[in-house]
C-alpha positions as YAML, in Angstrom:
chain: A
units: angstrom
residues:
- id: 1
  name: MET
  ca: [123.83, 91.12, 122.11]
- id: 2
  name: PHE
  ca: [121.79, 93.95, 119.83]
- id: 3
  name: ARG
  ca: [119.02, 95.07, 122.62]
- id: 4
  name: PHE
  ca: [116.05, 97.66, 122.49]
- id: 5
  name: GLN
  ca: [114.41, 98.39, 125.48]
- id: 6
  name: ILE
  ca: [110.61, 99.89, 123.41]
- id: 7
  name: SER
  ca: [109.26, 102.64, 123.94]
- id: 8
  name: ASN
  ca: [106.28, 104.40, 122.63]
- id: 9
  name: TYR
  ca: [105.69, 106.28, 118.84]
- id: 10
  name: ASP
  ca: [105.00, 109.53, 118.71]
- id: 11
  name: ALA
  ca: [108.02, 111.39, 117.52]
- id: 12
  name: PRO
  ca: [106.64, 113.41, 114.54]
- id: 13
  name: ALA
  ca: [109.40, 112.05, 111.57]
- id: 14
  name: LEU
  ca: [108.38, 108.47, 112.14]
- id: 15
  name: GLU
  ca: [105.09, 108.77, 109.62]
- id: 16
  name: ALA
  ca: [107.59, 110.65, 106.85]
- id: 17
  name: GLU
  ca: [110.33, 107.24, 107.90]
- id: 18
  name: THR
  ca: [108.02, 104.00, 108.11]
- id: 19
  name: ALA
  ca: [106.56, 105.17, 104.50]
- id: 20
  name: GLU
  ca: [110.26, 105.59, 103.54]
- id: 21
  name: LEU
  ca: [110.69, 101.57, 104.82]
- id: 22
  name: LEU
  ca: [108.16, 99.78, 103.01]
- id: 23
  name: SER
  ca: [108.77, 101.83, 100.02]
- id: 24
  name: GLN
  ca: [112.98, 100.08, 99.93]
- id: 25
  name: ARG
  ca: [110.81, 96.97, 100.82]
- id: 26
  name: ARG
  ca: [108.82, 97.34, 98.27]
- id: 27
  name: GLU
  ca: [111.67, 98.65, 95.12]
- id: 28
  name: LYS
  ca: [113.92, 95.99, 96.80]
- id: 29
  name: ALA
  ca: [110.54, 93.24, 95.76]
- id: 30
  name: SER
  ca: [110.54, 95.49, 92.19]
- id: 31
  name: ARG
  ca: [113.98, 95.05, 91.44]
- id: 32
  name: GLN
  ca: [113.81, 90.90, 91.63]
- id: 33
  name: ASN
  ca: [111.45, 90.67, 90.12]
- id: 34
  name: PHE
  ca: [111.96, 92.93, 87.03]
- id: 35
  name: PRO
  ca: [115.48, 93.46, 87.19]
- id: 36
  name: GLY
  ca: [115.57, 94.17, 83.50]
- id: 37
  name: LEU
  ca: [113.14, 96.90, 84.05]
- id: 38
  name: TRP
  ca: [115.06, 98.31, 86.03]
- id: 39
  name: LYS
  ca: [118.88, 98.21, 85.00]
- id: 40
  name: LEU
  ca: [117.17, 100.20, 81.78]
- id: 41
  name: THR
  ca: [114.87, 102.58, 84.16]
- id: 42
  name: ASP
  ca: [119.19, 103.50, 86.29]
- id: 43
  name: HIS
  ca: [120.21, 103.29, 82.86]
- id: 44
  name: PHE
  ca: [117.94, 106.50, 81.44]
- id: 45
  name: TYR
  ca: [118.38, 108.52, 85.13]
- id: 46
  name: ALA
  ca: [122.33, 107.85, 84.87]
- id: 47
  name: ARG
  ca: [122.47, 109.16, 81.71]
- id: 48
  name: ALA
  ca: [119.98, 112.42, 82.09]
- id: 49
  name: ALA
  ca: [122.10, 112.83, 85.56]
- id: 50
  name: LYS
  ca: [125.53, 114.00, 83.69]
- id: 51
  name: GLY
  ca: [124.25, 115.91, 80.86]
- id: 52
  name: PRO
  ca: [126.00, 118.49, 79.63]
- id: 53
  name: GLY
  ca: [123.45, 120.73, 80.11]
- id: 54
  name: ARG
  ca: [119.61, 122.04, 80.85]
- id: 55
  name: GLU
  ca: [118.68, 121.65, 77.22]
- id: 56
  name: SER
  ca: [120.11, 118.55, 76.68]
- id: 57
  name: ARG
  ca: [119.19, 116.92, 79.42]
- id: 58
  name: ARG
  ca: [114.93, 118.22, 78.53]
- id: 59
  name: LYS
  ca: [115.68, 116.58, 75.02]
- id: 60
  name: ALA
  ca: [116.83, 113.44, 76.84]
- id: 61
  name: TYR
  ca: [113.89, 113.50, 79.52]
- id: 62
  name: HIS
  ca: [111.08, 114.13, 76.45]
- id: 63
  name: ALA
  ca: [113.48, 111.48, 74.73]
- id: 64
  name: TYR
  ca: [113.17, 108.15, 77.70]
- id: 65
  name: GLY
  ca: [109.85, 109.79, 78.23]
- id: 66
  name: TYR
  ca: [108.51, 109.07, 74.91]
- id: 67
  name: PHE
  ca: [110.55, 105.37, 74.97]
- id: 68
  name: LEU
  ca: [109.62, 104.14, 79.08]
- id: 69
  name: LEU
  ca: [105.59, 105.37, 77.25]
- id: 70
  name: GLU
  ca: [106.01, 103.32, 74.34]
- id: 71
  name: LEU
  ca: [107.15, 100.52, 76.12]
- id: 72
  name: GLY
  ca: [105.26, 100.46, 78.53]
- id: 73
  name: ALA
  ca: [102.29, 100.46, 76.69]
- id: 74
  name: PHE
  ca: [103.29, 97.27, 74.03]
- id: 75
  name: ALA
  ca: [103.91, 95.80, 77.43]
- id: 76
  name: ILE
  ca: [100.03, 95.95, 78.56]
- id: 77
  name: MET
  ca: [98.81, 95.42, 75.27]
- id: 78
  name: LEU
  ca: [100.71, 92.28, 75.12]
- id: 79
  name: GLY
  ca: [99.96, 91.05, 78.81]
- id: 80
  name: LEU
  ca: [95.86, 91.61, 78.26]
- id: 81
  name: MET
  ca: [96.28, 88.98, 75.28]
- id: 82
  name: GLU
  ca: [94.52, 85.68, 75.61]
- id: 83
  name: PRO
  ca: [95.73, 84.16, 78.52]
- id: 84
  name: GLY
  ca: [96.99, 87.18, 80.50]
- id: 85
  name: ILE
  ca: [99.96, 87.48, 81.93]
- id: 86
  name: PRO
  ca: [99.27, 90.05, 85.58]
- id: 87
  name: ALA
  ca: [102.93, 89.86, 85.49]
- id: 88
  name: LEU
  ca: [103.58, 91.49, 82.22]
- id: 89
  name: VAL
  ca: [101.47, 94.13, 82.94]
- id: 90
  name: ALA
  ca: [102.12, 95.09, 85.89]
- id: 91
  name: ALA
  ca: [105.14, 96.29, 84.26]
- id: 92
  name: GLY
  ca: [103.89, 97.52, 82.26]
- id: 93
  name: VAL
  ca: [102.26, 100.30, 84.54]
- id: 94
  name: PHE
  ca: [105.53, 100.66, 86.09]
- id: 95
  name: THR
  ca: [106.97, 101.39, 83.00]
- id: 96
  name: VAL
  ca: [104.89, 103.76, 81.83]
- id: 97
  name: ALA
  ca: [104.57, 106.00, 85.70]
- id: 98
  name: CYS
  ca: [109.34, 105.79, 84.78]
- id: 99
  name: GLY
  ca: [107.43, 107.44, 81.47]
- id: 100
  name: ILE
  ca: [105.33, 109.96, 82.96]
- id: 101
  name: LEU
  ca: [108.02, 110.81, 85.57]
- id: 102
  name: GLU
  ca: [110.83, 112.34, 83.02]
- id: 103
  name: PHE
  ca: [108.34, 114.69, 81.46]
- id: 104
  name: LEU
  ca: [107.16, 115.35, 85.04]
- id: 105
  name: LEU
  ca: [111.71, 116.14, 85.19]
- id: 106
  name: VAL
  ca: [110.83, 118.75, 81.88]
- id: 107
  name: CYS
  ca: [109.02, 120.91, 84.59]
- id: 108
  name: ARG
  ca: [111.53, 120.30, 86.91]
- id: 109
  name: TRP
  ca: [108.98, 119.20, 89.39]
- id: 110
  name: ARG
  ca: [110.51, 117.48, 92.16]
- id: 111
  name: PRO
  ca: [108.65, 113.96, 91.83]
- id: 112
  name: PRO
  ca: [108.32, 110.69, 94.51]
- id: 113
  name: ARG
  ca: [111.88, 108.56, 94.07]
- id: 114
  name: VAL
  ca: [108.72, 105.91, 93.16]
- id: 115
  name: PRO
  ca: [105.44, 105.64, 92.48]
- id: 116
  name: TRP
  ca: [104.10, 103.86, 95.24]
- id: 117
  name: MET
  ca: [105.30, 106.08, 98.16]
- id: 118
  name: ALA
  ca: [101.78, 107.39, 97.97]
- id: 119
  name: SER
  ca: [100.83, 103.81, 99.14]
- id: 120
  name: CYS
  ca: [102.87, 103.42, 101.77]
- id: 121
  name: ARG
  ca: [102.89, 106.86, 103.12]
- id: 122
  name: LYS
  ca: [98.89, 104.98, 104.02]
- id: 123
  name: GLU
  ca: [100.26, 101.83, 104.83]
- id: 124
  name: ALA
  ca: [102.70, 104.01, 107.25]
- id: 125
  name: ARG
  ca: [99.61, 106.05, 109.24]
- id: 126
  name: ALA
  ca: [97.86, 102.92, 109.54]
- id: 127
  name: LEU
  ca: [100.71, 100.74, 111.11]
- id: 128
  name: LEU
  ca: [101.62, 104.27, 113.18]
- id: 129
  name: ASP
  ca: [98.37, 104.59, 114.81]
- id: 130
  name: GLY
  ca: [97.92, 100.73, 116.12]
- id: 131
  name: LYS
  ca: [101.13, 101.14, 117.14]
- id: 132
  name: GLN
  ca: [100.72, 104.41, 118.74]
- id: 133
  name: ALA
  ca: [97.34, 102.80, 120.21]
- id: 134
  name: TYR
  ca: [99.25, 100.76, 122.70]
- id: 135
  name: ASP
  ca: [101.23, 102.02, 126.15]
- id: 136
  name: TRP
  ca: [104.69, 100.81, 125.40]
- id: 137
  name: ALA
  ca: [106.29, 102.58, 127.72]
- id: 138
  name: ALA
  ca: [104.70, 100.79, 130.45]
- id: 139
  name: SER
  ca: [105.04, 97.54, 128.67]
- id: 140
  name: GLY
  ca: [108.19, 96.65, 129.39]
- id: 141
  name: ALA
  ca: [108.18, 94.65, 125.97]
- id: 142
  name: VAL
  ca: [112.10, 94.27, 124.78]
- id: 143
  name: VAL
  ca: [113.78, 93.15, 121.75]
- id: 144
  name: THR
  ca: [116.86, 91.53, 121.79]
- id: 145
  name: PHE
  ca: [119.15, 89.61, 118.35]
- id: 146
  name: ASP
  ca: [121.79, 87.34, 119.23]
- id: 147
  name: ASP
  ca: [123.89, 84.55, 117.66]
- id: 148
  name: ASP
  ca: [120.11, 82.31, 118.20]
- id: 149
  name: GLY
  ca: [118.20, 84.29, 116.41]
- id: 150
  name: MET
  ca: [114.99, 86.96, 117.34]
- id: 151
  name: ALA
  ca: [113.29, 87.15, 120.71]
- id: 152
  name: ILE
  ca: [110.56, 89.37, 121.97]
- id: 153
  name: SER
  ca: [110.01, 89.72, 125.59]
- id: 154
  name: ALA
  ca: [107.86, 91.71, 128.57]
- id: 155
  name: GLY
  ca: [109.64, 91.31, 132.25]
- id: 156
  name: GLU
  ca: [111.33, 87.11, 132.12]
- id: 157
  name: ASP
  ca: [108.56, 86.24, 129.77]
- id: 158
  name: ARG
  ca: [109.27, 86.03, 126.41]
- id: 159
  name: LEU
  ca: [106.42, 85.78, 124.10]
- id: 160
  name: VAL
  ca: [108.06, 85.37, 120.74]
- id: 161
  name: PHE
  ca: [111.11, 83.78, 119.17]
- id: 162
  name: VAL
  ca: [112.42, 84.11, 115.61]
- id: 163
  name: SER
  ca: [115.48, 81.93, 114.67]
- id: 164
  name: PHE
  ca: [117.29, 83.31, 112.08]
- id: 165
  name: ASP
  ca: [115.85, 81.16, 109.40]
- id: 166
  name: ARG
  ca: [112.94, 82.58, 109.53]
- id: 167
  name: LEU
  ca: [114.10, 86.05, 108.76]
- id: 168
  name: ARG
  ca: [113.76, 87.33, 105.78]
- id: 169
  name: ASP
  ca: [114.87, 91.34, 105.33]
- id: 170
  name: PHE
  ca: [116.00, 94.37, 106.78]
- id: 171
  name: PHE
  ca: [115.69, 97.90, 106.01]
- id: 172
  name: GLU
  ca: [116.63, 101.42, 107.58]
- id: 173
  name: THR
  ca: [116.57, 105.11, 107.91]
- id: 174
  name: GLU
  ca: [118.05, 107.45, 110.25]
- id: 175
  name: ARG
  ca: [116.05, 106.90, 113.11]
- id: 176
  name: LEU
  ca: [114.05, 103.27, 112.54]
- id: 177
  name: PHE
  ca: [114.67, 99.68, 111.48]
- id: 178
  name: LEU
  ca: [112.47, 97.27, 109.46]
- id: 179
  name: VAL
  ca: [112.63, 93.63, 110.01]
- id: 180
  name: ILE
  ca: [110.76, 91.86, 108.25]
- id: 181
  name: TYR
  ca: [110.59, 87.48, 109.00]
- id: 182
  name: ASP
  ca: [108.43, 84.85, 107.67]
- id: 183
  name: ASP
  ca: [106.28, 85.51, 105.11]
- id: 184
  name: ASN
  ca: [104.73, 89.27, 105.98]
- id: 185
  name: SER
  ca: [105.66, 89.92, 109.30]
- id: 186
  name: ALA
  ca: [107.41, 92.67, 110.25]
- id: 187
  name: ILE
  ca: [108.96, 94.80, 113.87]
- id: 188
  name: LEU
  ca: [109.37, 98.04, 114.00]
- id: 189
  name: LEU
  ca: [112.14, 99.40, 115.85]
- id: 190
  name: GLN
  ca: [113.40, 102.65, 117.16]
- id: 191
  name: LYS
  ca: [117.34, 103.82, 116.77]
- id: 192
  name: LYS
  ca: [116.81, 105.74, 120.38]
- id: 193
  name: ASP
  ca: [115.60, 101.99, 121.56]
- id: 194
  name: LEU
  ca: [118.74, 100.68, 121.32]
- id: 195
  name: VAL
  ca: [120.58, 100.03, 124.88]
- id: 196
  name: GLU
  ca: [122.91, 97.25, 124.23]
- id: 197
  name: GLY
  ca: [124.41, 97.51, 121.23]
- id: 198
  name: ASP
  ca: [126.08, 99.75, 118.11]
- id: 199
  name: ALA
  ca: [123.04, 100.69, 115.94]
- id: 200
  name: ALA
  ca: [125.40, 100.59, 113.01]
- id: 201
  name: GLU
  ca: [126.15, 97.36, 113.21]
- id: 202
  name: LEU
  ca: [122.77, 95.40, 113.32]
- id: 203
  name: VAL
  ca: [121.66, 95.57, 109.72]
- id: 204
  name: PRO
  ca: [125.11, 94.74, 109.13]
- id: 205
  name: PHE
  ca: [125.32, 91.77, 111.58]
- id: 206
  name: LEU
  ca: [121.69, 90.12, 110.31]
- id: 207
  name: ARG
  ca: [123.08, 89.61, 106.77]
- id: 208
  name: ARG
  ca: [126.07, 87.78, 108.05]
- id: 209
  name: LEU
  ca: [123.79, 85.66, 110.38]
- id: 210
  name: ASN
  ca: [121.06, 85.22, 107.44]
- id: 211
  name: ASN
  ca: [124.35, 83.95, 104.95]
- id: 212
  name: GLU
  ca: [123.22, 87.50, 102.33]
...
C-alpha cells in the first residue's frame, strides 16, 4: 500500500515541476498521435548531438531547420485545403516549431524542451492557485493506492474511489506525482506527503496493475 497524508502545496519549486508534469503529458499524447514525426525529430536531434565538431553541427542545424520548416509548411498547406484536416495542420505547426528550434540551436540559445512549455507554465500556475487556496494540512485528506485502486478520504469518510481500470496515466518529477484518471481528471501528489510505501516504487506499481 502507498499512503499520502496531504499537506499544503506551498513549496517554491512546485510551479516549475507541475509545468514539467503537464509537458510530459502533452509530449506523450503528441508522440502517440504523430509517431512518425517524433521519430524524425528524435533522429535529427540525435544526429546533431553526435556531430564531429561545432561547424559541422551548425551546418546540420541549418539543414535540419530548413527541412523541418519546408516540411511543416507543406503539411499546413495540405491540411488547409478542402475538406480540411486539422490534425495535419497541427502536425505542420509542430514541425515548423521544431525547425525554428534548430535555428535557435545555431545561435546557441537554450529554447524550451518542447514548444508548449509556456502554456504548461500558465496551466501549472492556475492549478497551484486552486490548490493553495485551500488548507490541505487541516483537512486530514489522505490518498491511498492498493491492489483495488486509488481512494481519497478524510477521516473515516471515503470521498472518492477510482478502480484501476479508470486510471489512465502516471507521471513524476523530483518532488511530484501526477495521476490521470477517467477522461480528463487528475490528482497532484507531493512525494514528501508519502507516509507509507516507497516513492520509487509507486509508478512501477501503478503501471503494472494498469497492465502497461
